[in-house]
Coordinates of C-alpha atoms (C1' of nucleotides) and ligand atoms in Angstrom, one line a residue:
Chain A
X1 CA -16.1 55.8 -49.2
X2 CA -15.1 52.2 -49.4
X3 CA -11.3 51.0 -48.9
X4 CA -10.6 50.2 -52.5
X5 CA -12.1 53.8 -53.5
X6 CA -9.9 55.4 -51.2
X7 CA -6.6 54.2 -52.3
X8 CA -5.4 52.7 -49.4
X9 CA -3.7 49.2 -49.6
X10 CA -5.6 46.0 -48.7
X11 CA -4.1 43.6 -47.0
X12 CA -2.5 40.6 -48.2
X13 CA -5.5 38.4 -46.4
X14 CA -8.3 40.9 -47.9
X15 CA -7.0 39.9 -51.5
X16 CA -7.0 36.4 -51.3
X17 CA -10.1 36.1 -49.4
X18 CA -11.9 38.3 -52.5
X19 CA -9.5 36.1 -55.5
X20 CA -10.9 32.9 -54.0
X21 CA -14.5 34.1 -53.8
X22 CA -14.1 34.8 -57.5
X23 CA -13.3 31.5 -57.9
X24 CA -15.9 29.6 -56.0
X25 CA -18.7 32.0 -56.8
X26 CA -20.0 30.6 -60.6
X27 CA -23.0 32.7 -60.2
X28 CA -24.3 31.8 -57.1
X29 CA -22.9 33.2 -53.4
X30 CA -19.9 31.1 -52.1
X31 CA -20.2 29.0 -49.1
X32 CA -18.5 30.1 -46.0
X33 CA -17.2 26.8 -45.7
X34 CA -16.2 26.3 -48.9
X35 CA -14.2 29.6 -48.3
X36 CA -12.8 28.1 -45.3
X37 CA -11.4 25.0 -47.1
X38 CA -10.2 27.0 -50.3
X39 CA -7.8 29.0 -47.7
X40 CA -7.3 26.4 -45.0
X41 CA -8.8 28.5 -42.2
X42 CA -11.8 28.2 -39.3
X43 CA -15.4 28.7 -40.6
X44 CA -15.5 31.2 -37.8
X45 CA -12.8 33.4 -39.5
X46 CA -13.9 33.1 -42.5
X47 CA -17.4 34.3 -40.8
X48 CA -15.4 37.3 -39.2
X49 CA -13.7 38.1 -42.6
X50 CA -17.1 38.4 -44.0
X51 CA -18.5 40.7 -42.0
X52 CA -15.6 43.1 -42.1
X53 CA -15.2 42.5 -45.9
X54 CA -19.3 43.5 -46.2
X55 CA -19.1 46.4 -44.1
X56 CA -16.1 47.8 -46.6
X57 CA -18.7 46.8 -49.1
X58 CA -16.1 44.3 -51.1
X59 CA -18.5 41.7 -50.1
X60 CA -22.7 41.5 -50.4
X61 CA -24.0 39.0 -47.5
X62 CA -26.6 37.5 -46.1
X63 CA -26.1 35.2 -43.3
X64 CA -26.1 31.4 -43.6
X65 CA -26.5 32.6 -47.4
X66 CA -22.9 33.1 -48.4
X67 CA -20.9 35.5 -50.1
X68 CA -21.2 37.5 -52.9
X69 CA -18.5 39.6 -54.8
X70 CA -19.8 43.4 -54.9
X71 CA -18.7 45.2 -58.0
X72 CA -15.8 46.5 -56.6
X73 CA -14.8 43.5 -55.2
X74 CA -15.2 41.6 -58.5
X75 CA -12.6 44.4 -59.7
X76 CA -10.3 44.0 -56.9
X77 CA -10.2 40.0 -57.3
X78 CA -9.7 40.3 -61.3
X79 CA -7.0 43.1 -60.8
X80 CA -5.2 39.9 -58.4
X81 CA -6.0 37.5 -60.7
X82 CA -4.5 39.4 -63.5
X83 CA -1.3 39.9 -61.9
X84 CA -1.0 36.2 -60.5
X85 CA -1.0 35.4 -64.0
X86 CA 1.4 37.8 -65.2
X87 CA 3.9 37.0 -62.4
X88 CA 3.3 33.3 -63.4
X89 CA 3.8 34.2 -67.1
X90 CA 7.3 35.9 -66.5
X91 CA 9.1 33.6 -63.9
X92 CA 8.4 30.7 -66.1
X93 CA 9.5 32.9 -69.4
X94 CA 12.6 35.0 -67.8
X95 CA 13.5 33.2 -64.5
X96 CA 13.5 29.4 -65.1
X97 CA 10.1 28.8 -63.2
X98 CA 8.6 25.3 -64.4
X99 CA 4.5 24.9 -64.5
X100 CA 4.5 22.8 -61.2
X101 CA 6.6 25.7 -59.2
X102 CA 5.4 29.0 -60.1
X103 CA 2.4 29.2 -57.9
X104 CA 3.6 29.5 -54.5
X105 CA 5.8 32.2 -56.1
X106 CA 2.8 34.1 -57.4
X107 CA 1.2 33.6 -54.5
X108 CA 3.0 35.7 -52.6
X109 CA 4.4 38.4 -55.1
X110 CA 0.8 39.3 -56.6
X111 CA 0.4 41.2 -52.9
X112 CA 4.2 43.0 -53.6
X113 CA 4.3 44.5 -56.8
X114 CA 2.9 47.5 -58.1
X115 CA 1.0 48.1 -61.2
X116 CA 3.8 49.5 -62.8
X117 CA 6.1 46.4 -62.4
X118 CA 3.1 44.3 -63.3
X119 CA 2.4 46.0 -66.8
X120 CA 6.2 46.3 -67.4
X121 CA 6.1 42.3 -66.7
X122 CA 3.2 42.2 -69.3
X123 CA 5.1 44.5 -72.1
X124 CA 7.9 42.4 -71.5
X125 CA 5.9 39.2 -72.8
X126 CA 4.2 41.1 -75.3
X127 CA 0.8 41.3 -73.8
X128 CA 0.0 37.1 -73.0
X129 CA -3.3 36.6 -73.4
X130 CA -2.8 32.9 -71.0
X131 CA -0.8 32.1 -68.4
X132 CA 1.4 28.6 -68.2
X133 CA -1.3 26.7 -67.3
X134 CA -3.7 28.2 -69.8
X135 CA -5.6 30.0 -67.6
X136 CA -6.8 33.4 -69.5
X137 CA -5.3 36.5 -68.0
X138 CA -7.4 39.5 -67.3
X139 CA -7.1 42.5 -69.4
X140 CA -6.1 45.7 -67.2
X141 CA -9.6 47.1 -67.2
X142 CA -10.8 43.8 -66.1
X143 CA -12.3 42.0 -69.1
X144 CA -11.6 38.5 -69.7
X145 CA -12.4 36.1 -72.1
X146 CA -13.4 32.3 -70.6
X147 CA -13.2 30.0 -73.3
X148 CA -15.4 26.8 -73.6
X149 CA -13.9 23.8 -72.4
X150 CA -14.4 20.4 -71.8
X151 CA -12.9 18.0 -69.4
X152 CA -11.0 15.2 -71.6
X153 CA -12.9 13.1 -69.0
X154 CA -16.2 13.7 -71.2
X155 CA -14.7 13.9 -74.4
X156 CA -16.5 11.9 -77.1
X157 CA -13.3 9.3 -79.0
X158 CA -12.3 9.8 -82.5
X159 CA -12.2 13.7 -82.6
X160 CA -9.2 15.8 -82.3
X161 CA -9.3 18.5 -79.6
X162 CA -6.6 20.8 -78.1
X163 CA -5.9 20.8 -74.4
X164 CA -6.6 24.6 -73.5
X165 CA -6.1 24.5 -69.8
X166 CA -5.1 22.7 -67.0
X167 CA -7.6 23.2 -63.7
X168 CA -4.8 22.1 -60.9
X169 CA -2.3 23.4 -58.4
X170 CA -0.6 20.5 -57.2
X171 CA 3.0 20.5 -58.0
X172 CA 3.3 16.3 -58.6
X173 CA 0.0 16.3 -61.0
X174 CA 1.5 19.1 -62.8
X175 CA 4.9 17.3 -63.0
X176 CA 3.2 13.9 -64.1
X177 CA 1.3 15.9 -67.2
X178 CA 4.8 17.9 -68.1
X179 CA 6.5 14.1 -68.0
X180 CA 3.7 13.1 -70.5
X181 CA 3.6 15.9 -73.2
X182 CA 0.3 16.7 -71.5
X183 CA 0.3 20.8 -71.6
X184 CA -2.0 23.6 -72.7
X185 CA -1.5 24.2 -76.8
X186 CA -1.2 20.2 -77.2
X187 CA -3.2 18.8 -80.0
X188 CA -4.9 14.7 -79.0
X189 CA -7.7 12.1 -79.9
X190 CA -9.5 10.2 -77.7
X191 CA -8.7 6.6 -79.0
X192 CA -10.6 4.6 -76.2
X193 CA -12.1 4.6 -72.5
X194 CA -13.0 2.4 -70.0
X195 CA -16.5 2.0 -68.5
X196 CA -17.4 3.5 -64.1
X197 CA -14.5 5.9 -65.2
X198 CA -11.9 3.8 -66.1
X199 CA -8.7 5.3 -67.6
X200 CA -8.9 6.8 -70.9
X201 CA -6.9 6.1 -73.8
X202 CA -5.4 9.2 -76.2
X203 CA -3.4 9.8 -79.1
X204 CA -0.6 12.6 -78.9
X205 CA 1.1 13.6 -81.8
X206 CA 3.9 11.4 -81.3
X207 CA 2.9 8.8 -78.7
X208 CA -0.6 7.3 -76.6
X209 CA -1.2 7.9 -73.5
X210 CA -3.8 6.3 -70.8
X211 CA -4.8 8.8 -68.6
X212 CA -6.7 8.2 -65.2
X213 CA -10.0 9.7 -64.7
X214 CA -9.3 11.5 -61.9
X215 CA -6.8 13.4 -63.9
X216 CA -8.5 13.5 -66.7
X217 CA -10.9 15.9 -65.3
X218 CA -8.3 18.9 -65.0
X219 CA -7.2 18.5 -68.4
X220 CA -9.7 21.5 -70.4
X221 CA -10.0 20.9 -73.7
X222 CA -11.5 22.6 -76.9
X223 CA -12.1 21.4 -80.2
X224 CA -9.7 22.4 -82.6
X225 CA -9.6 24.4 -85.9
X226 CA -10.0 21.5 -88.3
X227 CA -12.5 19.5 -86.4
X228 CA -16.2 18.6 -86.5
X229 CA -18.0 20.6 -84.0
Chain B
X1 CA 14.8 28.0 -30.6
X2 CA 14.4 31.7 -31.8
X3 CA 12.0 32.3 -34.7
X4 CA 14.5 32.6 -37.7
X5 CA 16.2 29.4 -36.9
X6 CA 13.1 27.4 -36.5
X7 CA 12.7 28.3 -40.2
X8 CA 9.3 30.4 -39.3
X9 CA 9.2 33.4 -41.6
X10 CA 9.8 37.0 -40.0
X11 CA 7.0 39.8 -40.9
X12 CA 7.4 42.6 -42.9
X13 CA 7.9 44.7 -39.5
X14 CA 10.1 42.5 -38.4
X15 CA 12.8 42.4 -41.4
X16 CA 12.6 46.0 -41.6
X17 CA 13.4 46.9 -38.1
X18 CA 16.4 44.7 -38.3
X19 CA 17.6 46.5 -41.8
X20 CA 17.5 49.8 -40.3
X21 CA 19.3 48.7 -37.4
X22 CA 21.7 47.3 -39.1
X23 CA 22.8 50.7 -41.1
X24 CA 22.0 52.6 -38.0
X25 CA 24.4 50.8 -36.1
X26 CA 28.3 51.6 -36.5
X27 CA 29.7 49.8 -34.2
X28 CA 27.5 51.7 -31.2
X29 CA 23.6 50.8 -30.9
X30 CA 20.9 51.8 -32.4
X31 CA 19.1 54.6 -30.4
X32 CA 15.3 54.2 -30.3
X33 CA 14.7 57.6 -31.6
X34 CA 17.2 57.2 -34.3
X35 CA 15.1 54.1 -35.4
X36 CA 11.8 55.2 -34.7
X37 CA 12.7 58.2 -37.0
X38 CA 14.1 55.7 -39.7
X39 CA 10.8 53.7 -39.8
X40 CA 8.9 56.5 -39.4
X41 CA 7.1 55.3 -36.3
X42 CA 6.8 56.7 -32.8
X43 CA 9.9 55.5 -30.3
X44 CA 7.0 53.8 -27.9
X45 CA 6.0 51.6 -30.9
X46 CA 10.1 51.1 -31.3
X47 CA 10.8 50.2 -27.4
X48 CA 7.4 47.6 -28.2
X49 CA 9.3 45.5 -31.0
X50 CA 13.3 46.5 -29.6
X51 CA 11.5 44.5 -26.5
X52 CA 9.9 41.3 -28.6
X53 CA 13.0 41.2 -31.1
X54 CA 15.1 41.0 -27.8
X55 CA 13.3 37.9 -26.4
X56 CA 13.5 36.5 -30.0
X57 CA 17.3 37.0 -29.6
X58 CA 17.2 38.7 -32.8
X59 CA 18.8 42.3 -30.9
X60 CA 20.9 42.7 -27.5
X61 CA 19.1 45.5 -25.2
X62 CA 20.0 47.1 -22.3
X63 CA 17.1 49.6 -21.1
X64 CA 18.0 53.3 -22.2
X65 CA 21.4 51.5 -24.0
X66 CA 20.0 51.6 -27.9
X67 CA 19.6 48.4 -29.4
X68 CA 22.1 46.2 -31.4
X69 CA 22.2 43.5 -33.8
X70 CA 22.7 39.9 -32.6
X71 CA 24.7 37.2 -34.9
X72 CA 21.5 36.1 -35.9
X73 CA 19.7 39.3 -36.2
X74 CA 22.7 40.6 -38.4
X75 CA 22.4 37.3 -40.3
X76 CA 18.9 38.2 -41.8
X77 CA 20.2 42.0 -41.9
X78 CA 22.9 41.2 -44.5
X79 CA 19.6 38.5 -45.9
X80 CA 17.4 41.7 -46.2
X81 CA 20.2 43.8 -47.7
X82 CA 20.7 41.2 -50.3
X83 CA 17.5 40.7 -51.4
X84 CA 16.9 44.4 -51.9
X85 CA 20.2 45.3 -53.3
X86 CA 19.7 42.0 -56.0
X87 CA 16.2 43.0 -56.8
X88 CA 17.1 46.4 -57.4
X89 CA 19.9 45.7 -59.7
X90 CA 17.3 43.4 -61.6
X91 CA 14.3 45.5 -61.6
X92 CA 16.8 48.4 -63.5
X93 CA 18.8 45.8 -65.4
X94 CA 15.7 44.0 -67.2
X95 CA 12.4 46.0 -66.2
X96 CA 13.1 49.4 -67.6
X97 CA 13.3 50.8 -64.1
X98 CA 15.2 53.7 -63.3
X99 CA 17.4 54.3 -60.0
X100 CA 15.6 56.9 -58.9
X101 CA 12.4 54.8 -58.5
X102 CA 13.2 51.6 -58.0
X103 CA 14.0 51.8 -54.4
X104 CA 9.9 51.5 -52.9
X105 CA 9.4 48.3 -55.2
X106 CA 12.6 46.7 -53.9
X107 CA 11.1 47.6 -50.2
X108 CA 7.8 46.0 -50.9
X109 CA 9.5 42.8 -52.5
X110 CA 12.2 42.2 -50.6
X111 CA 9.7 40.6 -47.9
X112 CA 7.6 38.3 -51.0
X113 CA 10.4 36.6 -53.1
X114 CA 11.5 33.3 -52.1
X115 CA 15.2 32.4 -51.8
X116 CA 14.8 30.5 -55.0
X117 CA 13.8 34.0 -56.9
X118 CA 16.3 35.5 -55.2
X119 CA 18.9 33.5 -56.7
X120 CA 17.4 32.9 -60.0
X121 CA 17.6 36.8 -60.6
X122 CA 21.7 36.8 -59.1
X123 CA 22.6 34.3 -62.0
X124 CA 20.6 36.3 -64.5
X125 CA 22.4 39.2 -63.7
X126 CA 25.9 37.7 -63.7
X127 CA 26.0 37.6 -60.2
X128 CA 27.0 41.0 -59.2
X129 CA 28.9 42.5 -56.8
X130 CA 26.8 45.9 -56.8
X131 CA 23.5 47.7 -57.0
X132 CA 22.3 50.6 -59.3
X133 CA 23.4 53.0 -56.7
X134 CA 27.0 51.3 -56.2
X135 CA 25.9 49.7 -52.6
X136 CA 27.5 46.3 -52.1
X137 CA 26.1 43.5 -52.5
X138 CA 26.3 40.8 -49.4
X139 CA 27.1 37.2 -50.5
X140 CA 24.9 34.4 -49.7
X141 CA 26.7 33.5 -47.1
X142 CA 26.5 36.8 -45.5
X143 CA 29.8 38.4 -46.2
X144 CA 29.7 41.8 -47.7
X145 CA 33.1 44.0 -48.4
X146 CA 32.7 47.8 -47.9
X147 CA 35.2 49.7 -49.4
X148 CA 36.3 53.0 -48.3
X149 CA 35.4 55.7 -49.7
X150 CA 35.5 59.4 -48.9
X151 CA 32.7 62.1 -49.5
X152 CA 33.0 64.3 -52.5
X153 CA 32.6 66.7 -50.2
X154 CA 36.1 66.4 -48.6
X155 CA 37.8 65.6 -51.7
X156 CA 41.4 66.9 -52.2
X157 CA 41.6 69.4 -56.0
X158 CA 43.6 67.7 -58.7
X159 CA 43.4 64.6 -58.2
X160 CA 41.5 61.7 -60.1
X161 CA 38.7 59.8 -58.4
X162 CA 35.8 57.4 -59.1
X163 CA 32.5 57.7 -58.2
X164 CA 31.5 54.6 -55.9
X165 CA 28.4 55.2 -54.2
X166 CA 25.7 57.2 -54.1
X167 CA 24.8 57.2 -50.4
X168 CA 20.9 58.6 -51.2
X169 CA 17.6 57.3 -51.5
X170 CA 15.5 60.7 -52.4
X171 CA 14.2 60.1 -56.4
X172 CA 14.7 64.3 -56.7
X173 CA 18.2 64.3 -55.8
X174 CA 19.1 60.6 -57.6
X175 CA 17.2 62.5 -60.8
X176 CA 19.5 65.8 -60.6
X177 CA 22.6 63.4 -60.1
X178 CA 21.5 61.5 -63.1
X179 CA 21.0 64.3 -65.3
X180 CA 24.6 65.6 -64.1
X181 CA 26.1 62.2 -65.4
X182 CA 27.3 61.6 -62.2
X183 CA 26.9 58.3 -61.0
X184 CA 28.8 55.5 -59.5
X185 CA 31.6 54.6 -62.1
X186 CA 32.0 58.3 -63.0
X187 CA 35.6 59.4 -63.1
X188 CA 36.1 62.8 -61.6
X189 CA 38.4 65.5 -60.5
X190 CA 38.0 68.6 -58.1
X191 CA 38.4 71.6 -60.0
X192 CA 38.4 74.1 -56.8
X193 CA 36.0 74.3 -53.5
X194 CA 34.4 77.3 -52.3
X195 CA 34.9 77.9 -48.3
X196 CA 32.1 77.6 -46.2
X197 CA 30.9 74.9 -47.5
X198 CA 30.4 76.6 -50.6
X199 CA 30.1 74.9 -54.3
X200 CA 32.5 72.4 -55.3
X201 CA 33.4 72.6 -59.3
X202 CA 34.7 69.0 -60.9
X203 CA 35.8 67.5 -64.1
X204 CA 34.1 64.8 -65.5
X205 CA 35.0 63.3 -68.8
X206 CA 33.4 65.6 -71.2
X207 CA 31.9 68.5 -68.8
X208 CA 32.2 70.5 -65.9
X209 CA 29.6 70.4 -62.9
X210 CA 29.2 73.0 -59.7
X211 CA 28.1 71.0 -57.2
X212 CA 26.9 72.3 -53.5
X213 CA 27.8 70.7 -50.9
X214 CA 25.1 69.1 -49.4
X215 CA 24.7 66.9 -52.8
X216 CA 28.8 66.1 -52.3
X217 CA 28.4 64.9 -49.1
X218 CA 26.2 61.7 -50.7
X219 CA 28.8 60.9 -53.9
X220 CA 30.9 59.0 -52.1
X221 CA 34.1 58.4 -54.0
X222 CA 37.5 56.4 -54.2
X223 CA 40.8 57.0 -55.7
X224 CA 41.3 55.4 -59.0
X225 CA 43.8 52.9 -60.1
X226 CA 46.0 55.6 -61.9
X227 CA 45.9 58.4 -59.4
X228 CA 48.3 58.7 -56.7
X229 CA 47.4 58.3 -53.2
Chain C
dT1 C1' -44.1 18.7 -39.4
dC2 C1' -40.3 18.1 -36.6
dC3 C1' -35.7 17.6 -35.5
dA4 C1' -30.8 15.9 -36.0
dG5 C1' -26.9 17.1 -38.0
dA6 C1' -24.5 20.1 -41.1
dG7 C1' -23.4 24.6 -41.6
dT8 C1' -22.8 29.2 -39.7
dT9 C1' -22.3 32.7 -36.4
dT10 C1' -21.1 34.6 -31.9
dA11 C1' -18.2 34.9 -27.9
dG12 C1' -14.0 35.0 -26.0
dT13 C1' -8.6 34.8 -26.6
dG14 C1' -4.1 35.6 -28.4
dT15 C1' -0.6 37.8 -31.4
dT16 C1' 1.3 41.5 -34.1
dG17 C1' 2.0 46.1 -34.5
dC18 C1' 0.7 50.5 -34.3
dC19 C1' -0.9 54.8 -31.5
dT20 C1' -1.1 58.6 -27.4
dA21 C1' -0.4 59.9 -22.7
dA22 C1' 2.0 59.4 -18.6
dC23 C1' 5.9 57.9 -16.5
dT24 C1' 11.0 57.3 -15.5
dC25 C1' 15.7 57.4 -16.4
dT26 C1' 20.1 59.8 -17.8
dG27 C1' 23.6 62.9 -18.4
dT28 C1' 24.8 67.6 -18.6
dG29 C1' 24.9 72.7 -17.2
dG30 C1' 24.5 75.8 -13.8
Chain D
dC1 C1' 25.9 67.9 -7.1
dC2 C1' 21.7 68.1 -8.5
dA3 C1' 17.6 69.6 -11.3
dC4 C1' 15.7 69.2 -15.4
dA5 C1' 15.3 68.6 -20.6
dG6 C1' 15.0 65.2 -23.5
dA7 C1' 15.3 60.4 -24.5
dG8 C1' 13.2 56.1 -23.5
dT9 C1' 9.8 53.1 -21.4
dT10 C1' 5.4 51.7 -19.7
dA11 C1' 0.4 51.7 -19.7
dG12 C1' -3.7 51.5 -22.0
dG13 C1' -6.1 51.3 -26.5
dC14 C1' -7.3 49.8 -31.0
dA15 C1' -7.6 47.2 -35.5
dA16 C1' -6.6 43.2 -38.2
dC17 C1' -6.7 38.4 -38.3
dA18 C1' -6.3 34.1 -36.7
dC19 C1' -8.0 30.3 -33.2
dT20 C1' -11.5 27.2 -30.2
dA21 C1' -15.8 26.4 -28.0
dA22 C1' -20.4 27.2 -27.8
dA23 C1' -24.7 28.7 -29.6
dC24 C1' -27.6 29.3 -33.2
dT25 C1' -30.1 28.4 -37.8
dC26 C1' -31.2 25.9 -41.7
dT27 C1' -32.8 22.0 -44.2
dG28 C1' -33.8 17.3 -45.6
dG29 C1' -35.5 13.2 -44.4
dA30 C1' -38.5 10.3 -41.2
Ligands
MN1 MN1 -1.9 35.4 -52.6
MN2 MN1 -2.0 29.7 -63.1
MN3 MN1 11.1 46.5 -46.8
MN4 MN1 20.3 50.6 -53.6

DNA sequence: TCCAGAGTTTAGTGTTGCCTAACTCTGTGG
DNA sequence: CCACAGAGTTAGGCAACACTAAACTCTGGA
């Protein structure tokens, strides 16, 4: 019987290590390396991790192959994921959190609370279905729905979209979209963009906006109700 | 530099060994068994952390003496006792929690929430002075008034007191006080004792309650403004 | 096809924090 | 006043998780 199976607790280590293999695996195995980076640690304890992580069967590997989420795994990294999101949703709803501060929070809590607290965090904002940076938050049996997005980098000019999510952590990108009405729900137009990806030019409801490419890219976008597909 | 003032974060271990020392401690050390039975751990694992909290200069230790609190091991003490005592208050004040369980969260989160939470949840409560089971709650700054109170258990007959505290952490006994209405706040008077430690009968507002002694000892009570000392 | 460099794993260490078993100290009763 | 029970410490292990250094493997270009 694995870990998981067994009830006891994994560690706080254990449960990052599987949330950030979710998140780097888009079908195929994630690097060890890439792991590395994503958690600011050695290759060679990453390579450790692995092999302990496989033996508990969390993990499928194969080495100088990468990592692979097991089934179980999968539901242990979704069951984190779901209550990073939550924990996100209610600090910035009850507790004053902004976007560009909630993380670090989260971080840390999704290892602390119990499922209890979690779903009484989730009755208490009636069930979100997103968290504040439009991310899409887990059901509890582990479902979730991954809208189609496109980077406003790539989107064609003269047809309204919605900003859906925003792909970024960093606390002084997510301030310098907040200053600029640039948030998940927000309705815009590309007007104009500049060639070897030049900044980009929208229309908000109430102002324009030129947008650097770079940050462009972590604005997720979907067409909206009333426009052409 | 010690490890607390270099800003370094303390483990989960760590913070709890200096909690329980703290309450241990009344005045005298902390024996090793008394703690080692507190944390439920083995007193070799105690003398192994009483020895690496003493070169930290978190506890003063003099072999076979017990262990004590130093100013800046009582400093995160009173932090600890905050945090727990605040998220406790908040966890029953706005998430449905009941005193009875919302001790083992508190436990788990004291360690994960960041000062900033900490606070955030003080001003949503009004800043109070203290927790669902009437325990004080320390200031920031580390000051903490205990008021004196005297065991139900050695209460005089006939004369009016409050409940205060409830000096107990088992969810049975907090659910049978509960369902007795007695809780801190609770006026009361002693009807008549039984000798030998027998059952104690009280007052309370619209009922009358026989009480054994063992649960008196834990409702810990103070004379109210009316009564006569 | 070979091999250099990138990527990965292995080997060896250190820290934290727990255990059991074996010891040493302390204070009290005979 | 001293032996001995019981409290406390030390010794030796182990597991998790991190590191660096060194060895190994894979792969893409020459
Ligand atoms: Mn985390
Ligand atoms: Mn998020
Ligand atoms: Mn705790
Ligand atoms: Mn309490």
């Amino acid at each position: 019987m694995n870990a998981a199976q067994a009830g006891e607790s994994l560690t706080r280590s254990v449960e990052d290590y599987l949330k950030t293999i979710y998140r780097l695996s888009d079908g195929r195995p994630a690097a060890t390396s890439e792991i590395a980076q994503a958690l600011d640690l050695s290759p060679a304890s990453v390579s450790g991790m692995i092999k302990r992580l496989t033996e508990q069967r969390l993990l499928d590997h194969a080495p100088y192959r990468g990592a692979q989420l097991t089934e179980e795994g999968r539901r242990v990294a979704l069951r984190m994921i779901r209550r990073h999101r939550l924990i996100e949703s209610y600090l910035v709803a009850n507790l004053g959190y902004s976007w560009d501060t909630v993380h670090d929070e989260a971080e840390r809590l999704e290892h602390a609370v119990s499922d209890t607290l979690v779903e009484r965090m989730a009755a208490a904002l009636g069930h979100p279905t997103s968290d504040p940076h439009g991310d899409p938050i887990p059901a509890a049996d582990g479902s979730m729905i991954e809208e189609d997005v496109v980077p406003l980098s790539e989107l064609p000019a003269g047809v309204e979209f919605a900003i859906r999510r925003v792909g970024a952590e960093d606390p002084e990108l997510l301030r310098h979209l907040a200053d600029r009405g640039l948030r998940p729900g927000v309705t815009i137009t590309v007007v104009s963009r500049q060639p070897f990806n030049g900044p980009i030019t929208i229309r908000l409801a109430t102002s324009e906006q030129v947008i650097g490419s770079e940050v462009a890219h972590h604005l997720l976008c979907a067409a909206t109700e009333g426009s052409v597909a």
